[in-house]
Tab-separated table of C-alpha atoms in Angstrom:
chain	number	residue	atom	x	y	z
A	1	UNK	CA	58.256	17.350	-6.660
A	2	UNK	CA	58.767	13.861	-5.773
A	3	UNK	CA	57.574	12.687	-1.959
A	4	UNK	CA	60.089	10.438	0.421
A	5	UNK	CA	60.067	7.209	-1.368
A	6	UNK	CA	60.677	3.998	1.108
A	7	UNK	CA	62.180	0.868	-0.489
A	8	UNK	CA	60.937	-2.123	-0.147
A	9	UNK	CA	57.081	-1.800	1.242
A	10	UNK	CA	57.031	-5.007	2.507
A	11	UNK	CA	59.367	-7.497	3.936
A	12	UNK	CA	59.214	-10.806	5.554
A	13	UNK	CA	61.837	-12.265	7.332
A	14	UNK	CA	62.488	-14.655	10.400
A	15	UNK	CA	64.389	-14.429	13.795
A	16	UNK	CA	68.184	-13.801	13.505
A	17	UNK	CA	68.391	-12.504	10.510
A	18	UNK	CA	69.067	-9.033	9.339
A	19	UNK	CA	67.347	-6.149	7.160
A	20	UNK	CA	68.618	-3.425	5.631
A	21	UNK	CA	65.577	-0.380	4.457
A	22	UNK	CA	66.177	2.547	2.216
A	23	UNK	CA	64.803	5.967	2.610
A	24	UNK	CA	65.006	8.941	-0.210
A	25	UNK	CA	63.977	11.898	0.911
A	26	UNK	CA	62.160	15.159	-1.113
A	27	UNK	CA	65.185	16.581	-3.242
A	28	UNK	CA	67.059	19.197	-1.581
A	29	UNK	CA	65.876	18.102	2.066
A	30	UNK	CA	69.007	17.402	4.214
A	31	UNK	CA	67.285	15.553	7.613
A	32	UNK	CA	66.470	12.146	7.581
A	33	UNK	CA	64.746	10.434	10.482
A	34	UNK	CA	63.069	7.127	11.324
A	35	UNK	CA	60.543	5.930	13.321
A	36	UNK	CA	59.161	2.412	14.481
A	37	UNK	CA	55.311	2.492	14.501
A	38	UNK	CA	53.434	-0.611	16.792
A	39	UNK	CA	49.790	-1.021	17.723
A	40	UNK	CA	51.325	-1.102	21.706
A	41	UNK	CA	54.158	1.522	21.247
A	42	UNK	CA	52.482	3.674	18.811
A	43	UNK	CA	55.376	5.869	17.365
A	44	UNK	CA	58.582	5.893	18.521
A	45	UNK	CA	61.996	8.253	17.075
A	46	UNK	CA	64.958	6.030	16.272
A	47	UNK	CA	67.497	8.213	14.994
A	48	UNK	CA	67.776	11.506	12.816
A	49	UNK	CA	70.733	12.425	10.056
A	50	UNK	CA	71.720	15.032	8.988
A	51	UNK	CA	74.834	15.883	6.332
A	52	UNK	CA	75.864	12.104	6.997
A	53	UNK	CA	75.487	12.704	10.506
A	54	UNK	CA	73.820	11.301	13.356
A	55	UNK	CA	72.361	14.195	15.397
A	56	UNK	CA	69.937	12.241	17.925
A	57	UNK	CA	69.163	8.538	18.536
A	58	UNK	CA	66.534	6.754	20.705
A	59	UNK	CA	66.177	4.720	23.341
A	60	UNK	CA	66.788	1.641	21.401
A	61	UNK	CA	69.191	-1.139	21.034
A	62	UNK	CA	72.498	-0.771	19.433
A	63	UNK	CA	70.881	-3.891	16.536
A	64	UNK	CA	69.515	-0.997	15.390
A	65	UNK	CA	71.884	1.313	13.279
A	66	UNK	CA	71.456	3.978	10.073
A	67	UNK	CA	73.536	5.807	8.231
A	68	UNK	CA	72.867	8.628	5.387
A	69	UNK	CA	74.514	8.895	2.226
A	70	UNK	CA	76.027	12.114	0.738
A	71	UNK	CA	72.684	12.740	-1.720
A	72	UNK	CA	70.780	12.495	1.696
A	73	UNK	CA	69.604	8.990	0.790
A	74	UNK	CA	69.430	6.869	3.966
A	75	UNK	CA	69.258	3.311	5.121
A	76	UNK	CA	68.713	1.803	8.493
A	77	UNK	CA	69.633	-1.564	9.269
A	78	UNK	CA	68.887	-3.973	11.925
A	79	UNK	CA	70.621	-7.008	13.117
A	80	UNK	CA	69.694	-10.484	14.822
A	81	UNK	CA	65.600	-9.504	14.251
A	82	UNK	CA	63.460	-10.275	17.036
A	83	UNK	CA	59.676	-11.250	17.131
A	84	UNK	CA	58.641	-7.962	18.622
A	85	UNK	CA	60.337	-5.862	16.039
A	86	UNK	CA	57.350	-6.247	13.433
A	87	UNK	CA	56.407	-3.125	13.408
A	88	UNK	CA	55.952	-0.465	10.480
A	89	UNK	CA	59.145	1.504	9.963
A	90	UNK	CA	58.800	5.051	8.800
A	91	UNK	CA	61.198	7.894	7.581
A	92	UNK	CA	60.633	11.476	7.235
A	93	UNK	CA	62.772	14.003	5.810
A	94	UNK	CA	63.075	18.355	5.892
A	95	UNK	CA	65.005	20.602	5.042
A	96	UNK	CA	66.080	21.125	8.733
A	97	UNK	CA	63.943	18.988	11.711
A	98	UNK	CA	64.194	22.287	14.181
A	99	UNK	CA	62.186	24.593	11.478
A	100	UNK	CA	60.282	22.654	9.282
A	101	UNK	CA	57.482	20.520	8.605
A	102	UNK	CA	58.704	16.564	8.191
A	103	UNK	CA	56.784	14.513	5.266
A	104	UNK	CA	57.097	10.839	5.715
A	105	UNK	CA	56.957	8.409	2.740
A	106	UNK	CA	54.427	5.384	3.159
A	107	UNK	CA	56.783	3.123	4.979
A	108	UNK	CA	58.097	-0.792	5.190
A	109	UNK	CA	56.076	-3.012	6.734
A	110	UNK	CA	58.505	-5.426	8.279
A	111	UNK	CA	56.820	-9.129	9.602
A	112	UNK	CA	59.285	-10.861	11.670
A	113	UNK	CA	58.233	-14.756	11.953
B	1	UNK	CA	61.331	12.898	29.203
B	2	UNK	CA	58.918	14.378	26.781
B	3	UNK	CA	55.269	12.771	26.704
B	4	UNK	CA	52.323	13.372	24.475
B	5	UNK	CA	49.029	12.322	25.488
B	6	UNK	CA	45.915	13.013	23.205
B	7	UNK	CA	42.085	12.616	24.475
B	8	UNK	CA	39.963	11.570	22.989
B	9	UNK	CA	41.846	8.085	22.213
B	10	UNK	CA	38.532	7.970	19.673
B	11	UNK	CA	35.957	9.612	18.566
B	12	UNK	CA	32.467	9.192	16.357
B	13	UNK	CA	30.598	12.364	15.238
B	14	UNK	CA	28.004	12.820	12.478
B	15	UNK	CA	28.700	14.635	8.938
B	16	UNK	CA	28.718	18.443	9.346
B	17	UNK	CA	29.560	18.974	13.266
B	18	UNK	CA	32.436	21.066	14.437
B	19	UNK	CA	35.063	18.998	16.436
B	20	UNK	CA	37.915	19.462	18.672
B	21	UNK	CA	40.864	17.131	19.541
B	22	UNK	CA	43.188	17.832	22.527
B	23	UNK	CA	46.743	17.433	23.149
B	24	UNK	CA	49.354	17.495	25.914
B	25	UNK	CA	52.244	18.078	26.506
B	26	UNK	CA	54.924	17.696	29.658
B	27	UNK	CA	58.073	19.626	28.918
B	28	UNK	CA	56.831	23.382	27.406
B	29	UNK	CA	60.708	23.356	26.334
B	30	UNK	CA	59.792	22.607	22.652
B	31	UNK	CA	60.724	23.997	19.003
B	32	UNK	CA	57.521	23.395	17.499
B	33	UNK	CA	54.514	21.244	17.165
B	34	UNK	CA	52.809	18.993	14.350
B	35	UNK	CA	49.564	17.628	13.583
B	36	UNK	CA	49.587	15.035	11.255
B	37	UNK	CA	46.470	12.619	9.714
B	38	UNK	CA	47.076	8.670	9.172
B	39	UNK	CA	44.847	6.966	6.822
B	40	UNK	CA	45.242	2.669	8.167
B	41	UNK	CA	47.913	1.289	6.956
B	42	UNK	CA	49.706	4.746	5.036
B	43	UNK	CA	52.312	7.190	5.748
B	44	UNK	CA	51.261	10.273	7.764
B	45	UNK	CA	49.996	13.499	6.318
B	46	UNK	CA	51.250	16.862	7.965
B	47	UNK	CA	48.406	18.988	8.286
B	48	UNK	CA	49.803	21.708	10.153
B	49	UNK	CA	52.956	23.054	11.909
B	50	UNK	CA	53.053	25.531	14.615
B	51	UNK	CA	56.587	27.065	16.177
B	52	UNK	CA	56.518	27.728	19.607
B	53	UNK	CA	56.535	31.463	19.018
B	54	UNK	CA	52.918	31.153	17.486
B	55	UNK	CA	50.185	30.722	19.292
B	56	UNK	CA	47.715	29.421	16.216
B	57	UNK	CA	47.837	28.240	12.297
B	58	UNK	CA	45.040	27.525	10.045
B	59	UNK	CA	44.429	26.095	6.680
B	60	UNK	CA	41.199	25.489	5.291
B	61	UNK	CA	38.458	24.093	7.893
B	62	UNK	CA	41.352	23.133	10.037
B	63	UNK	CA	42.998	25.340	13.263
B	64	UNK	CA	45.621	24.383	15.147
B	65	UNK	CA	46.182	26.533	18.373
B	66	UNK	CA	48.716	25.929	20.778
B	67	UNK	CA	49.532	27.087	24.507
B	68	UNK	CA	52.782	26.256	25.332
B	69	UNK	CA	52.838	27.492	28.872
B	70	UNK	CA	49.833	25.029	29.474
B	71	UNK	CA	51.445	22.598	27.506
B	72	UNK	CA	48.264	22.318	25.225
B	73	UNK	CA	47.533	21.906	21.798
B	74	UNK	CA	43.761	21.443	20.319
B	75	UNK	CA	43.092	20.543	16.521
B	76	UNK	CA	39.569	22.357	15.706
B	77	UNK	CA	38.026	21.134	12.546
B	78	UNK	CA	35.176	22.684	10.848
B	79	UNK	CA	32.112	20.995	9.038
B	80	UNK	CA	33.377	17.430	9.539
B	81	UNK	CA	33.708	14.923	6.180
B	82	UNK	CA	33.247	11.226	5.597
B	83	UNK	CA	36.853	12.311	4.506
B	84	UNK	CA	38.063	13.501	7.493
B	85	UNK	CA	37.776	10.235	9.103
B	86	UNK	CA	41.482	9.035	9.992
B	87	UNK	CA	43.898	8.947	13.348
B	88	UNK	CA	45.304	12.350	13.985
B	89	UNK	CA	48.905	12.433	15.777
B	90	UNK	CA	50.321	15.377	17.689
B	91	UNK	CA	53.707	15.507	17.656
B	92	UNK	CA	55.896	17.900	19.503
B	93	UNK	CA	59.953	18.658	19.060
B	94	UNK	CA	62.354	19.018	21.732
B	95	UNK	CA	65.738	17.814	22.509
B	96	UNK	CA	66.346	19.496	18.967
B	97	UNK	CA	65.714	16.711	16.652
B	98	UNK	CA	63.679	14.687	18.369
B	99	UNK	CA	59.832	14.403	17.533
B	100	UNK	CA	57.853	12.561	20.326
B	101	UNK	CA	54.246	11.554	19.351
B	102	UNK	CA	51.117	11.073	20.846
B	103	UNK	CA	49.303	7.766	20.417
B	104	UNK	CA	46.584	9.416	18.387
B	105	UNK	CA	43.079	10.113	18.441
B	106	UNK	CA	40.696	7.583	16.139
B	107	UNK	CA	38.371	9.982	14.240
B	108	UNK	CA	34.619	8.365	12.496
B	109	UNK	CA	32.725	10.966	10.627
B	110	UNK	CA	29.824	9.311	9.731
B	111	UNK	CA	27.490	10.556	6.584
């Protein structure tokens, strides 16, 4: 069985632009969330989908948006990048968040210069 | 809010010696809790998941035991491994979907 697969690994972009990740998740799993990983912040939720919906979102700003896709596929995008949000960007998906263990793919490391 | 904190931040040990990592936890209101490995610069690993009705899991030299009343989790491994060396996370969920992590605990096994 296939893990969560991240696309791209790496990305470099520079302030005020925008950035659009991918995240497939482990056939038949139906949650989706994302997380922002820093050396300061350490790990931090962003949001979680679920059957194309959002269920939960964290405390961060609204340049930061997702959506998920009917196969469960799902992208996050954010807007007008900043400095500080180099970070690596993980996703993890399960069958349902509540019950289940989550398995993360590998990531995108995103550089912001 | 929920927080996680996990002592020791790091930790250095020898090949072959038992070990324990702690973890904390403020709000006891939670669904379950994870432990997870990080290898630098990787994904994480789930190692193992506990629901709040349990009290312990184990697989292989690892056992996970948690006291939710406390608001305590400790990670025992057995027989430590150059292999073993890696950042273990805690992570608890509440709020129903969302998993709040601790900042980790640096793990050196040394042959």
């Amino acid at each position: 069985k296939a893990g969560v697969t991240q696309t791209p690994r790496y990305l470099i972009k520079t302030r005020g632009q925008q950035v659009t990740l991918s995240c497939s998740p482990i056939s038949g799993h139906r949650s989706v969330s994302w997380y922002q990983q820093t050396p300061g912040q350490g790990l931090q939720f962003l949001f979680e989908y679920f059957s194309e919906t959002q269920r939960n979102k964290g405390n961060f700003p609204g340049r930061f948006s997702g959506r998920q896709f009917s196969n469960s596929r799902s992208e996050m995008n954010v807007s007008t990048l900043e400095l500080g949000d180099s970070a690596l960007y993980l996703c993890a998906s399960s069958w349902d968040i509540s019950t289940d263990t989550q398995y993360f793919g590998p990531g995108t490391r995103l550089t912001v210069l | 809010k929920q927080e996680v904190t996990q002592i020791p931040a790091a930790l250095s040990v020898p090949e072959g010696e038992n070990l324990v990592l702690n973890c904390s936890f403020t709000d006891s209101a939670i669904y379950n809790l994870q432990w997870f490995r990080q290898d630098p610069g990787k994904g994480l690993t789930s190692l193992l998941l506990i629901q709040s009705s349990q009290r312990e899991q184990t697989s292989g030299r690892l056992n996970a035991s948690l006291d939710k009343s406390s608001g305590r989790s400790t990670l025992y491994i057995a027989a430590s491994q150059p292999g073993d060396s890696a950042t273990y996370l805690c992570a608890v969920l509440s709020g129903y979907s969302t998993l709040t992590f601790g900042k980790g605990t640096m793990l050196l096994v040394s042959p």
